[in-house]
JSON list of C-alpha atoms in Angstrom, two decimals:
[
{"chain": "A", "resi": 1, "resn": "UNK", "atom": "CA", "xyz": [36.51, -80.67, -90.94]},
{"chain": "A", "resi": 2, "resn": "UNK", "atom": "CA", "xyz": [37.55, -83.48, -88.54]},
{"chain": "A", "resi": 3, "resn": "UNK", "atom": "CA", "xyz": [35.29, -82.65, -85.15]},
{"chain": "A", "resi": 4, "resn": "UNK", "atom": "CA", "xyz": [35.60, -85.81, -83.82]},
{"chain": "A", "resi": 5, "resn": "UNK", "atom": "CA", "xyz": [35.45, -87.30, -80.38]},
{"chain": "A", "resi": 6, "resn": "UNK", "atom": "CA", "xyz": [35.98, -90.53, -78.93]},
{"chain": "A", "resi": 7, "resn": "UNK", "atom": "CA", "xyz": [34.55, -92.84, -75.84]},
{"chain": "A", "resi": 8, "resn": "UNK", "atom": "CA", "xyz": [36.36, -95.69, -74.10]},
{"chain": "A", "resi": 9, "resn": "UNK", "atom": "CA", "xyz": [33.84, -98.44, -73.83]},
{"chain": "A", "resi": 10, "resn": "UNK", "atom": "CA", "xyz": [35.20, -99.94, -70.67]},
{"chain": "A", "resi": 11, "resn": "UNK", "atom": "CA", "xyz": [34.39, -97.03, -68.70]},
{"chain": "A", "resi": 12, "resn": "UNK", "atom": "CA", "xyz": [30.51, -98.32, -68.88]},
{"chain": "A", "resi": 13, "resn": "UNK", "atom": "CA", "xyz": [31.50, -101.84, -67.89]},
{"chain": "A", "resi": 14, "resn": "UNK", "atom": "CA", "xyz": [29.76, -102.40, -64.70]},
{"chain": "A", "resi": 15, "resn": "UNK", "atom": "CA", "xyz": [30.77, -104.92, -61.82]},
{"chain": "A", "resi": 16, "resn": "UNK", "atom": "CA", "xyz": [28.96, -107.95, -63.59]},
{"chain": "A", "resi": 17, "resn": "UNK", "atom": "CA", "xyz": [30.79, -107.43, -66.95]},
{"chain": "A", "resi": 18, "resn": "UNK", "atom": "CA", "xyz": [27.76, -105.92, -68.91]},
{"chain": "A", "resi": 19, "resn": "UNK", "atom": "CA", "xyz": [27.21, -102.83, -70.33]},
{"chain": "A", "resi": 20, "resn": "UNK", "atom": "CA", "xyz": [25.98, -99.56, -68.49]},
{"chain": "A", "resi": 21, "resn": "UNK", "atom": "CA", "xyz": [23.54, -98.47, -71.11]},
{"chain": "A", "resi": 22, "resn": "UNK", "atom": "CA", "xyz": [21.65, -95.55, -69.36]},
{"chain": "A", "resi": 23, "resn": "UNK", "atom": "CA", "xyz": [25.18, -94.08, -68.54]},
{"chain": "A", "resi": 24, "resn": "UNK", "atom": "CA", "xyz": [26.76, -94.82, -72.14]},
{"chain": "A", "resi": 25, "resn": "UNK", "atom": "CA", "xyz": [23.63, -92.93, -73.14]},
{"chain": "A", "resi": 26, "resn": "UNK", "atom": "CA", "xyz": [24.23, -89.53, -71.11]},
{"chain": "A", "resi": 27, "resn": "UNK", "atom": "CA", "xyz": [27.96, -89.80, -72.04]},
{"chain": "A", "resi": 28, "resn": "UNK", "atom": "CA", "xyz": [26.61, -89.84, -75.92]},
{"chain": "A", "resi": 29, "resn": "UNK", "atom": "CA", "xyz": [24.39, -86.91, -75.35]},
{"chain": "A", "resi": 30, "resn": "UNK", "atom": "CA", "xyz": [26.95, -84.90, -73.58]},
{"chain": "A", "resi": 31, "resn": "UNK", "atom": "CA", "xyz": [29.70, -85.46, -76.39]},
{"chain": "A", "resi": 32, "resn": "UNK", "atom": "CA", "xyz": [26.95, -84.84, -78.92]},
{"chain": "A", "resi": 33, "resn": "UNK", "atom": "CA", "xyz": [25.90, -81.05, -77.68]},
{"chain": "A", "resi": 34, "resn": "UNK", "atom": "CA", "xyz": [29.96, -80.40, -76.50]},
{"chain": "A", "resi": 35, "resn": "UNK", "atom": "CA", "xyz": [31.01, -80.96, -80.34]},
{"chain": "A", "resi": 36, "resn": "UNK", "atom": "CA", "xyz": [28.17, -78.72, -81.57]},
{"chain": "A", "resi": 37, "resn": "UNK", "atom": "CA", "xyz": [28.66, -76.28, -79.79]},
{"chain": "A", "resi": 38, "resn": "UNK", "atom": "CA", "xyz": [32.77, -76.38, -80.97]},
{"chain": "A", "resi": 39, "resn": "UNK", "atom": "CA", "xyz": [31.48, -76.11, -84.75]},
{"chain": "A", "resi": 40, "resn": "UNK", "atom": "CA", "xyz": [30.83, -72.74, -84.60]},
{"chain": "A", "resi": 41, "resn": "UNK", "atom": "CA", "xyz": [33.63, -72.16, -82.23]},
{"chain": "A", "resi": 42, "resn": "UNK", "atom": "CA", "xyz": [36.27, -73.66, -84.17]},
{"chain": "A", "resi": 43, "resn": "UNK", "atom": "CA", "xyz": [38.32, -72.18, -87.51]},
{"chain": "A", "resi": 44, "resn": "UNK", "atom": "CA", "xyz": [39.44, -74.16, -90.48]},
{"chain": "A", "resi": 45, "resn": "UNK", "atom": "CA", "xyz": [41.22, -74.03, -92.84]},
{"chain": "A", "resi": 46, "resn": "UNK", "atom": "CA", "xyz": [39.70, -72.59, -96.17]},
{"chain": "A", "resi": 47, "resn": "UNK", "atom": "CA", "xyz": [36.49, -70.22, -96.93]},
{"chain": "A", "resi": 48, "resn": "UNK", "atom": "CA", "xyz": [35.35, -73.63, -98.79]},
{"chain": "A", "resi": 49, "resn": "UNK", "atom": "CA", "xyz": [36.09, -75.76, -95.52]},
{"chain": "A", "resi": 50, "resn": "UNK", "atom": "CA", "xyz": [34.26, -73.18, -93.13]},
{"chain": "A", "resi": 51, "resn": "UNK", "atom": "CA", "xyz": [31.32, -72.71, -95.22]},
{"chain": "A", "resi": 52, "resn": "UNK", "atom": "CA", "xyz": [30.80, -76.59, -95.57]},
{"chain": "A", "resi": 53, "resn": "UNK", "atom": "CA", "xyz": [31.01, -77.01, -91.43]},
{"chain": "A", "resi": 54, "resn": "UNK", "atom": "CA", "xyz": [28.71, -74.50, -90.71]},
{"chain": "A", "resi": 55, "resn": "UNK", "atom": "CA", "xyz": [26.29, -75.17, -92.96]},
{"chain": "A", "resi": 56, "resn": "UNK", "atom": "CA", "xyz": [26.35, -78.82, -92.87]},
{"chain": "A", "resi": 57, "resn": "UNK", "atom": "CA", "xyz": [28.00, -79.33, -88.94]},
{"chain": "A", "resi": 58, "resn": "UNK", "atom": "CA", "xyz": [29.15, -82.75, -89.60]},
{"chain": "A", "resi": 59, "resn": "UNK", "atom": "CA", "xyz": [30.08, -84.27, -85.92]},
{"chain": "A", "resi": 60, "resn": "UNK", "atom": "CA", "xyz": [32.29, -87.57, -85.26]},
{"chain": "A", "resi": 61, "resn": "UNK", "atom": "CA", "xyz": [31.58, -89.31, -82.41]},
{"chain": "A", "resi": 62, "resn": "UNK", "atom": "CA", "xyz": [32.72, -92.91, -81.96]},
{"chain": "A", "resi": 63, "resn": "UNK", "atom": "CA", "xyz": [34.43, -95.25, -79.70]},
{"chain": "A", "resi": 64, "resn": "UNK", "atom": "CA", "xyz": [37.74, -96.84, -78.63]},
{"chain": "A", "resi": 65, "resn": "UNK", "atom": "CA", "xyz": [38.41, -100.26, -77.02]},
{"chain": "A", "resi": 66, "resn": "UNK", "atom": "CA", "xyz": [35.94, -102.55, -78.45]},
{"chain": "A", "resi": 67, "resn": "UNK", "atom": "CA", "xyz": [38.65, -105.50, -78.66]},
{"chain": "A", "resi": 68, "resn": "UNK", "atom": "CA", "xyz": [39.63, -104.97, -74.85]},
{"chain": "A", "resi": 69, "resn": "UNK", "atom": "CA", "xyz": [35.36, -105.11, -74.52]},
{"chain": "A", "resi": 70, "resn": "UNK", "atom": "CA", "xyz": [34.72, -108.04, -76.16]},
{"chain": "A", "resi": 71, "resn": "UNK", "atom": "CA", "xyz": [37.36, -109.81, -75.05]},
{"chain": "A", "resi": 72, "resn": "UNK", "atom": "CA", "xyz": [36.29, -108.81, -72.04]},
{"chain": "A", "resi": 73, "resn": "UNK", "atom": "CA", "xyz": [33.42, -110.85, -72.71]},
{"chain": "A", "resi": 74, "resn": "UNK", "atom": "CA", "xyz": [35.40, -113.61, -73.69]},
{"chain": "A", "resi": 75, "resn": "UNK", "atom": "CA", "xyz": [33.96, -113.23, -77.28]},
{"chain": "A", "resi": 76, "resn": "UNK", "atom": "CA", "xyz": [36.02, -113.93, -80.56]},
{"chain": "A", "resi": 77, "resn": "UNK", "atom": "CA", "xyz": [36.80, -110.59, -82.14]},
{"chain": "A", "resi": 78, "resn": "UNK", "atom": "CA", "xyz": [36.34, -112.77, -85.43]},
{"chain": "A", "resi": 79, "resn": "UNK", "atom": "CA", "xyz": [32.94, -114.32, -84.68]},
{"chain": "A", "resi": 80, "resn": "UNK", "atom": "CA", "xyz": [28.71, -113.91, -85.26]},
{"chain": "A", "resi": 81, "resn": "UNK", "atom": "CA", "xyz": [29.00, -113.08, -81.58]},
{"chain": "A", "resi": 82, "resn": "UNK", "atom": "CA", "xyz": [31.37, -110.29, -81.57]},
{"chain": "A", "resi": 83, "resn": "UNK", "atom": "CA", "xyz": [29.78, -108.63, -84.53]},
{"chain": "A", "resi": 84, "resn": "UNK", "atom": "CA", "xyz": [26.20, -108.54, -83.15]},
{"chain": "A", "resi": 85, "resn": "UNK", "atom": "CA", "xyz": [27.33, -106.98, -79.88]},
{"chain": "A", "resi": 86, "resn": "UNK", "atom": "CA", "xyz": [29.35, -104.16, -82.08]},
{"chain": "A", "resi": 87, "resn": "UNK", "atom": "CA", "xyz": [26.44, -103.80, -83.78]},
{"chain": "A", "resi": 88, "resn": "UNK", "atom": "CA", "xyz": [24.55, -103.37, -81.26]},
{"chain": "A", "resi": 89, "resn": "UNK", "atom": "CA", "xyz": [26.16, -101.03, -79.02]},
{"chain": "A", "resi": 90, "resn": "UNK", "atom": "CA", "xyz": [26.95, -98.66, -82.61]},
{"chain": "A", "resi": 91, "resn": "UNK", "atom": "CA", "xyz": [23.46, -98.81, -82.95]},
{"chain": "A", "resi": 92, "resn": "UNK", "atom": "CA", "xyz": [22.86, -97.28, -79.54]},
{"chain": "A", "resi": 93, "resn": "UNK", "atom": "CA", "xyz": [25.42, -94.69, -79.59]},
{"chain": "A", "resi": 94, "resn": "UNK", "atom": "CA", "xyz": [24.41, -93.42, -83.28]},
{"chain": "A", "resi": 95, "resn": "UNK", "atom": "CA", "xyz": [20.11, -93.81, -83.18]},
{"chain": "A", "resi": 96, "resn": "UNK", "atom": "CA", "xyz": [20.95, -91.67, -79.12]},
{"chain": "A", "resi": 97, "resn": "UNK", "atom": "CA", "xyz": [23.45, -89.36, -81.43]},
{"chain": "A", "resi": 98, "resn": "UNK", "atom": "CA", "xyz": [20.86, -88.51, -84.19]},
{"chain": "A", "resi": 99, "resn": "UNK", "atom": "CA", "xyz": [18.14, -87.88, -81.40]},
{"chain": "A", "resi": 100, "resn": "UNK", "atom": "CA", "xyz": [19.87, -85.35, -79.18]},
{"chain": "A", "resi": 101, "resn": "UNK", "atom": "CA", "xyz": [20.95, -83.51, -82.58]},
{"chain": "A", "resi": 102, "resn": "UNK", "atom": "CA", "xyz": [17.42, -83.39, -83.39]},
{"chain": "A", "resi": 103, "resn": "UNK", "atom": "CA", "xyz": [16.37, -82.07, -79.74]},
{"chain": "A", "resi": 104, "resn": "UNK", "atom": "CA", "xyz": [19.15, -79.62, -80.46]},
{"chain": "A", "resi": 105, "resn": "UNK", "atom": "CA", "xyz": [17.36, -78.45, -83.67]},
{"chain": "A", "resi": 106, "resn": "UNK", "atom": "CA", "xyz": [14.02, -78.11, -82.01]},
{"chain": "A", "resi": 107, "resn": "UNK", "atom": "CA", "xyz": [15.89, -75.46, -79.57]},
{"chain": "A", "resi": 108, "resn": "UNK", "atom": "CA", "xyz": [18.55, -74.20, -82.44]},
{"chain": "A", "resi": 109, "resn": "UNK", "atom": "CA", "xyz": [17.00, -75.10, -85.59]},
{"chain": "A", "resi": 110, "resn": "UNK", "atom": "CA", "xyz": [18.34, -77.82, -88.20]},
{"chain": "A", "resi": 111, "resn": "UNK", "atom": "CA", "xyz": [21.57, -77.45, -90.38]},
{"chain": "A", "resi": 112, "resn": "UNK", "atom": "CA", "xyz": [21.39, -74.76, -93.08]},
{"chain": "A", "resi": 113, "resn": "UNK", "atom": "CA", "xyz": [21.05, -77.47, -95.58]},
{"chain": "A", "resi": 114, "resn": "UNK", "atom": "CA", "xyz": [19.00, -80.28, -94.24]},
{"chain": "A", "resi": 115, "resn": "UNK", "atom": "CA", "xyz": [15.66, -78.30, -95.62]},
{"chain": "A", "resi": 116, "resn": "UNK", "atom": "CA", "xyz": [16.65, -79.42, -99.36]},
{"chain": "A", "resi": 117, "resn": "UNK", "atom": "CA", "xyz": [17.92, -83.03, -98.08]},
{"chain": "A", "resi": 118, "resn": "UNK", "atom": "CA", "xyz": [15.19, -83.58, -95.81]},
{"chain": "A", "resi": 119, "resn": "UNK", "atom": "CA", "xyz": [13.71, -86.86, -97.92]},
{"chain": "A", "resi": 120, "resn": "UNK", "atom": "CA", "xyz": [16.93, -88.19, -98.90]},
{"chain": "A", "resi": 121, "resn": "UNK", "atom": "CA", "xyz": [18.75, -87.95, -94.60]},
{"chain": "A", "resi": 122, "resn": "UNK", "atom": "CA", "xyz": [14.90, -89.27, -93.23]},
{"chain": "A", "resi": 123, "resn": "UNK", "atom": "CA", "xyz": [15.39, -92.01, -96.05]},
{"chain": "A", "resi": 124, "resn": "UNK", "atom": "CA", "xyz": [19.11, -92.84, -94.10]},
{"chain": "A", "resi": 125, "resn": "UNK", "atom": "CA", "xyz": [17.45, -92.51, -90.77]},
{"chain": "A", "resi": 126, "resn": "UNK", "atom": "CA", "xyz": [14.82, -94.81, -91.70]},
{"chain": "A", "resi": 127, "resn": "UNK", "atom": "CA", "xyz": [17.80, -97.67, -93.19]},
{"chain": "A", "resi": 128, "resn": "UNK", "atom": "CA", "xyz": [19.58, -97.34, -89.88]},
{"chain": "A", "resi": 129, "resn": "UNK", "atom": "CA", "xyz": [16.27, -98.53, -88.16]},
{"chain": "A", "resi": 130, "resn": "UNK", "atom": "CA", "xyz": [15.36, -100.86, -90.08]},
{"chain": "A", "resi": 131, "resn": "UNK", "atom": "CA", "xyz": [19.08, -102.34, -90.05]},
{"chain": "A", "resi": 132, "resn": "UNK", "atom": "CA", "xyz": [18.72, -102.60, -86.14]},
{"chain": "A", "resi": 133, "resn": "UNK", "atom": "CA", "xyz": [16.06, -105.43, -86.48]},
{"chain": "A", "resi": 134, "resn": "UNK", "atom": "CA", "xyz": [19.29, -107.43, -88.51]},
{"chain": "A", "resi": 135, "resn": "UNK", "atom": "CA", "xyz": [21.14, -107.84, -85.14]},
{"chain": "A", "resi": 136, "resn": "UNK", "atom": "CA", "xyz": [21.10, -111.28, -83.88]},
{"chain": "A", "resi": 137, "resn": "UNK", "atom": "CA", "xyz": [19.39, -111.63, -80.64]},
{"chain": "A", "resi": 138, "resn": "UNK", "atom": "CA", "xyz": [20.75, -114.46, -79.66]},
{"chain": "A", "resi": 139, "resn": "UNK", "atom": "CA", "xyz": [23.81, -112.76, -78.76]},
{"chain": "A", "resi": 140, "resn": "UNK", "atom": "CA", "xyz": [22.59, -109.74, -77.27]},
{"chain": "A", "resi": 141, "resn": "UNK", "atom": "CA", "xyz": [20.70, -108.52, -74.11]},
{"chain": "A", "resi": 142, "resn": "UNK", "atom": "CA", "xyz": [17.15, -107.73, -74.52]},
{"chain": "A", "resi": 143, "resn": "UNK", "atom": "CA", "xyz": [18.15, -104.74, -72.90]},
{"chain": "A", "resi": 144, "resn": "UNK", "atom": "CA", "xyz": [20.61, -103.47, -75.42]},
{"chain": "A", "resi": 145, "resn": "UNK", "atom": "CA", "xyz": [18.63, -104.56, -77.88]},
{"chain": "A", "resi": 146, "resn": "UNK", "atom": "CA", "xyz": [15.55, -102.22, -76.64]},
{"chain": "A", "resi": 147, "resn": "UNK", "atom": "CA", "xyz": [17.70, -99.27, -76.48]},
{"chain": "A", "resi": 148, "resn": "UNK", "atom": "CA", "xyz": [19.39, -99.72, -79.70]},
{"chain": "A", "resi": 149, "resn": "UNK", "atom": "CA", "xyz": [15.46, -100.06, -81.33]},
{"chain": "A", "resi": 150, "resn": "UNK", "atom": "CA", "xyz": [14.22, -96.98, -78.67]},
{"chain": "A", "resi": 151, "resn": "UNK", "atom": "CA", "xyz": [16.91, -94.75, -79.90]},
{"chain": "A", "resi": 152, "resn": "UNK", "atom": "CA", "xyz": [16.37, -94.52, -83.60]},
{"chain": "A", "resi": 153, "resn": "UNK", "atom": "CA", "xyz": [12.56, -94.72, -82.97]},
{"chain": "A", "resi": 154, "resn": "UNK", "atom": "CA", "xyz": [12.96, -91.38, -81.07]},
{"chain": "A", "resi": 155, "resn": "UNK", "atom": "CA", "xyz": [15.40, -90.05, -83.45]},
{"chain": "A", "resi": 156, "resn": "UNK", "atom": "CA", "xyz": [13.60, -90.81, -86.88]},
{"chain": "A", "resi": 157, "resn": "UNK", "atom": "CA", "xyz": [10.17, -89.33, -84.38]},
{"chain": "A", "resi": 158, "resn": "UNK", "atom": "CA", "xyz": [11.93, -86.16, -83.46]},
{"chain": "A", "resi": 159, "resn": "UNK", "atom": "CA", "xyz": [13.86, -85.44, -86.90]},
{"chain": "A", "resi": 160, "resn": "UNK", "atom": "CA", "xyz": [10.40, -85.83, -88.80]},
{"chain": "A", "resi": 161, "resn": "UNK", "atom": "CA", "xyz": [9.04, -82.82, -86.35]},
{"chain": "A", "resi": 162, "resn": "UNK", "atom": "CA", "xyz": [12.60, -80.72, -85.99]},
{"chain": "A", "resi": 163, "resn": "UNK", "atom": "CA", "xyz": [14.82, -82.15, -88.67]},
{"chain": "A", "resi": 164, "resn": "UNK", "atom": "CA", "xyz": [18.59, -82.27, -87.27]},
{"chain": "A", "resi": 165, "resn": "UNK", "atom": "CA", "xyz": [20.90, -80.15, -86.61]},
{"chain": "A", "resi": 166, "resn": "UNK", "atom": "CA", "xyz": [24.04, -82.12, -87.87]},
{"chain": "A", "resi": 167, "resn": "UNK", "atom": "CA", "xyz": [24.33, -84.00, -91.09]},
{"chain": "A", "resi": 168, "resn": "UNK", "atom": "CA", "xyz": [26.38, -86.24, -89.57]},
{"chain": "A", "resi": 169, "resn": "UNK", "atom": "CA", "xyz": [26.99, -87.58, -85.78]},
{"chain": "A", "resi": 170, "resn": "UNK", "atom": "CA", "xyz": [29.09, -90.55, -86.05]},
{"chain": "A", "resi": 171, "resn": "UNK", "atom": "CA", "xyz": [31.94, -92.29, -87.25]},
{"chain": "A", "resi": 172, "resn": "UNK", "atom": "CA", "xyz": [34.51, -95.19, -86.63]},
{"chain": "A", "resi": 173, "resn": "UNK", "atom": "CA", "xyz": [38.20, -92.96, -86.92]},
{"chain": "A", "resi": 174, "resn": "UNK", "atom": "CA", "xyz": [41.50, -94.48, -86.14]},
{"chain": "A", "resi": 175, "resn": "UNK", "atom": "CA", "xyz": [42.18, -93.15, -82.47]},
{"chain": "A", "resi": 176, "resn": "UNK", "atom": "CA", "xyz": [45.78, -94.16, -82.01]},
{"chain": "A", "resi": 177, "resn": "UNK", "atom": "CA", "xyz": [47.12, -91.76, -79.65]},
{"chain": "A", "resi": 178, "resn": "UNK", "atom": "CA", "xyz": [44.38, -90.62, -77.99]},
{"chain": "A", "resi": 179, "resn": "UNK", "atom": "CA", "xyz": [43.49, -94.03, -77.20]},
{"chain": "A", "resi": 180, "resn": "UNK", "atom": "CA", "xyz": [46.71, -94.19, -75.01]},
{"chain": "A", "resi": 181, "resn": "UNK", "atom": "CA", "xyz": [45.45, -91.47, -73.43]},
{"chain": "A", "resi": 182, "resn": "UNK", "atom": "CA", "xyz": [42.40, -92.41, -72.59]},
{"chain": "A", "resi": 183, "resn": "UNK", "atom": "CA", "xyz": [44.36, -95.79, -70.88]},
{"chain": "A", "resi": 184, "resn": "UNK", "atom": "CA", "xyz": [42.82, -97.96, -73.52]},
{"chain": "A", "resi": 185, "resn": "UNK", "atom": "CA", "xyz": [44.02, -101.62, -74.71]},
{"chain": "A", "resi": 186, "resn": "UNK", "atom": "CA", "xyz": [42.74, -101.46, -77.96]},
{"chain": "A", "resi": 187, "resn": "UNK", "atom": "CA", "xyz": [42.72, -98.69, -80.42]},
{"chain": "A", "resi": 188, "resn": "UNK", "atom": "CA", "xyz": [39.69, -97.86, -81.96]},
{"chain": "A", "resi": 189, "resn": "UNK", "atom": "CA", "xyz": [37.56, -100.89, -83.23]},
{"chain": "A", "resi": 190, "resn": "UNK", "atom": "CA", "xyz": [40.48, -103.36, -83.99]},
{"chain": "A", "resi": 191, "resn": "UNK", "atom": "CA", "xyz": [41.32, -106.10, -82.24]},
{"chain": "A", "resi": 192, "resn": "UNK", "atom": "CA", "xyz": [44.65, -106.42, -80.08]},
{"chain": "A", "resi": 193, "resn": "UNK", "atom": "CA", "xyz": [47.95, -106.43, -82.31]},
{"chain": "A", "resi": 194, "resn": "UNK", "atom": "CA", "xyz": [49.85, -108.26, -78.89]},
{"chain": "A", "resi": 195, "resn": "UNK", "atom": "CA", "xyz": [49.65, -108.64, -75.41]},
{"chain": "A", "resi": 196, "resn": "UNK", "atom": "CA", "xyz": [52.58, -106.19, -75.04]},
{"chain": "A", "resi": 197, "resn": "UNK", "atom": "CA", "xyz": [53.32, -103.65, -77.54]},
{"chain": "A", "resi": 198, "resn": "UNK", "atom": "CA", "xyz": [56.07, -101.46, -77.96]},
{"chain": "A", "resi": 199, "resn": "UNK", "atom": "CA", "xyz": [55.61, -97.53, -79.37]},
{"chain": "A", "resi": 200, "resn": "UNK", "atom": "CA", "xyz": [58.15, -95.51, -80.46]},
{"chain": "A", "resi": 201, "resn": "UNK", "atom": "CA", "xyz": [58.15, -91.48, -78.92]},
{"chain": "A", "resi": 202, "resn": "UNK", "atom": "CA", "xyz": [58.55, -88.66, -81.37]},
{"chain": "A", "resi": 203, "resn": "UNK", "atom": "CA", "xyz": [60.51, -86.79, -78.79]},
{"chain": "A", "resi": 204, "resn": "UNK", "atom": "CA", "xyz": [62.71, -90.02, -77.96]},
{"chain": "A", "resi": 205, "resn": "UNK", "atom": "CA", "xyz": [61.88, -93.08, -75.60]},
{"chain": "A", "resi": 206, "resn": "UNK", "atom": "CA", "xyz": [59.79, -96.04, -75.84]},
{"chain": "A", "resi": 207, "resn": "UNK", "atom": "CA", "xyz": [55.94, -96.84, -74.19]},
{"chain": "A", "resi": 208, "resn": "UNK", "atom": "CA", "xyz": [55.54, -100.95, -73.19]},
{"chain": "A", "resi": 209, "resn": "UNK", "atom": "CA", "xyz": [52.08, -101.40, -72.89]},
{"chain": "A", "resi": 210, "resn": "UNK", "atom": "CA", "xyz": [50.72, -104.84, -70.94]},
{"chain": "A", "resi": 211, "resn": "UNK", "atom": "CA", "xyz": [47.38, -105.69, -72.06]},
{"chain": "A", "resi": 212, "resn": "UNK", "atom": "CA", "xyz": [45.12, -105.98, -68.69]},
{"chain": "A", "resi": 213, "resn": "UNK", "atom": "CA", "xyz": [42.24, -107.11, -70.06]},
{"chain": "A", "resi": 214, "resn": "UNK", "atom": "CA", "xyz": [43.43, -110.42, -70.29]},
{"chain": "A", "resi": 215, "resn": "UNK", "atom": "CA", "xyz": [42.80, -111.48, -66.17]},
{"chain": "A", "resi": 216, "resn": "UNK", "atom": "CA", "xyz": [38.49, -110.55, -67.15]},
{"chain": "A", "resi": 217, "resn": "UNK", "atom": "CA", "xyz": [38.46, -112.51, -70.16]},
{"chain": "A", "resi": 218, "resn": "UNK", "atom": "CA", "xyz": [39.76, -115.54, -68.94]}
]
């Protein structure tokens, strides 16, 4: 079942050119309970598919424009630089992901099947923490860094009491057209294929998109 949602990471660029983390983190929380609440509201499908997304209610969330943001930045896409800050701000949005499904399951209860995988999704939990202490912090803002090592403290603290109430909040899908739509420069996590690109319409006609993250970056 693909219940997957998307955020434009230059919509939490504030006026000095850094991240709005406190305001990425509502954004995450509000996307988080919005595609819960569509599991059960949505139909798929096969009997097979259904059962699966009820009883597991894996969620997608992830994010579009991270080549507009670091460039941005004026980071290489292709560099230690550019890889920590991803890391970083996936970090955030995932450890903030996995809490607010847990706060959901103290209210809702967990998935139907996180009682027999309880060891085995802590065990994951626990790797994702651990892995945050692997970001360089000499490329990052101590403040980033702190919420990215709050978040997954919280939601390793909160899943141990309530367990969670998705088996799965995040992931890094290809959001092509939807990433037009949400007046992105770059698609998904990918860096820039040109300056200005040229798509082709189903229904006839031609889109010319001008890159305009260029005049920040420089």
């Amino acid at each position: 079942a693909c219940n997957l949602a998307s955020l434009n990471l230059m919509k939490f660029v504030d006026d000095k050119g850094e991240l709005d983390v406190s305001a990425f983190q509502a954004a995450v929380n509000i996307l988080i309970l919005a595609q819960e609440i569509i599991v059960g509201n949505s139909s798929y499908p096969t009997p097979e598919i259904t059962k699966n997304a009820i009883d597991y209610r894996e969620l997608g969330l992830g994010y579009a424009n991270l080549g507009a943001l670091l460039m941005s930045r004026g980071l290489p896409y292709d560099s230690d630089e550019g890889r920590a800050y991803a890391g970083a701000i996936t970090a955030i949005m995932t450890g903030t992901a996995y809490e607010m499904s847990a706060k959901i399951a103290a209210r809702l209860g967990p998935f139907a099947g996180f009682t027999k995988n309880r060891e085995p999704m802590l065990g994951v939990i626990l790797k994702h923490r651990a892995a945050v202490k692997e970001i360089d912090t000499n490329y990052v803002s101590d403040e980033i860094m702190a919420a990215a090592a709050d978040s997954w403290d919280s939601a390793l603290a909160w899943g141990e009491k309530y367990g969670y109430r998705n088996s799965q909040v995040s992931v890094l899908a290809p959001t092509g057209t939807i990433a037009f739509m949400m007046d992105c420069d770059t698609t998904g996590i990918e860096p820039d294929i040109a300056l200005v690109k040229y798509k082709l319409l189903a229904g006839g006609g031609m889109l010319k998109m001008v890159n305009r993250t260029v005049p920040e970056g420089l």
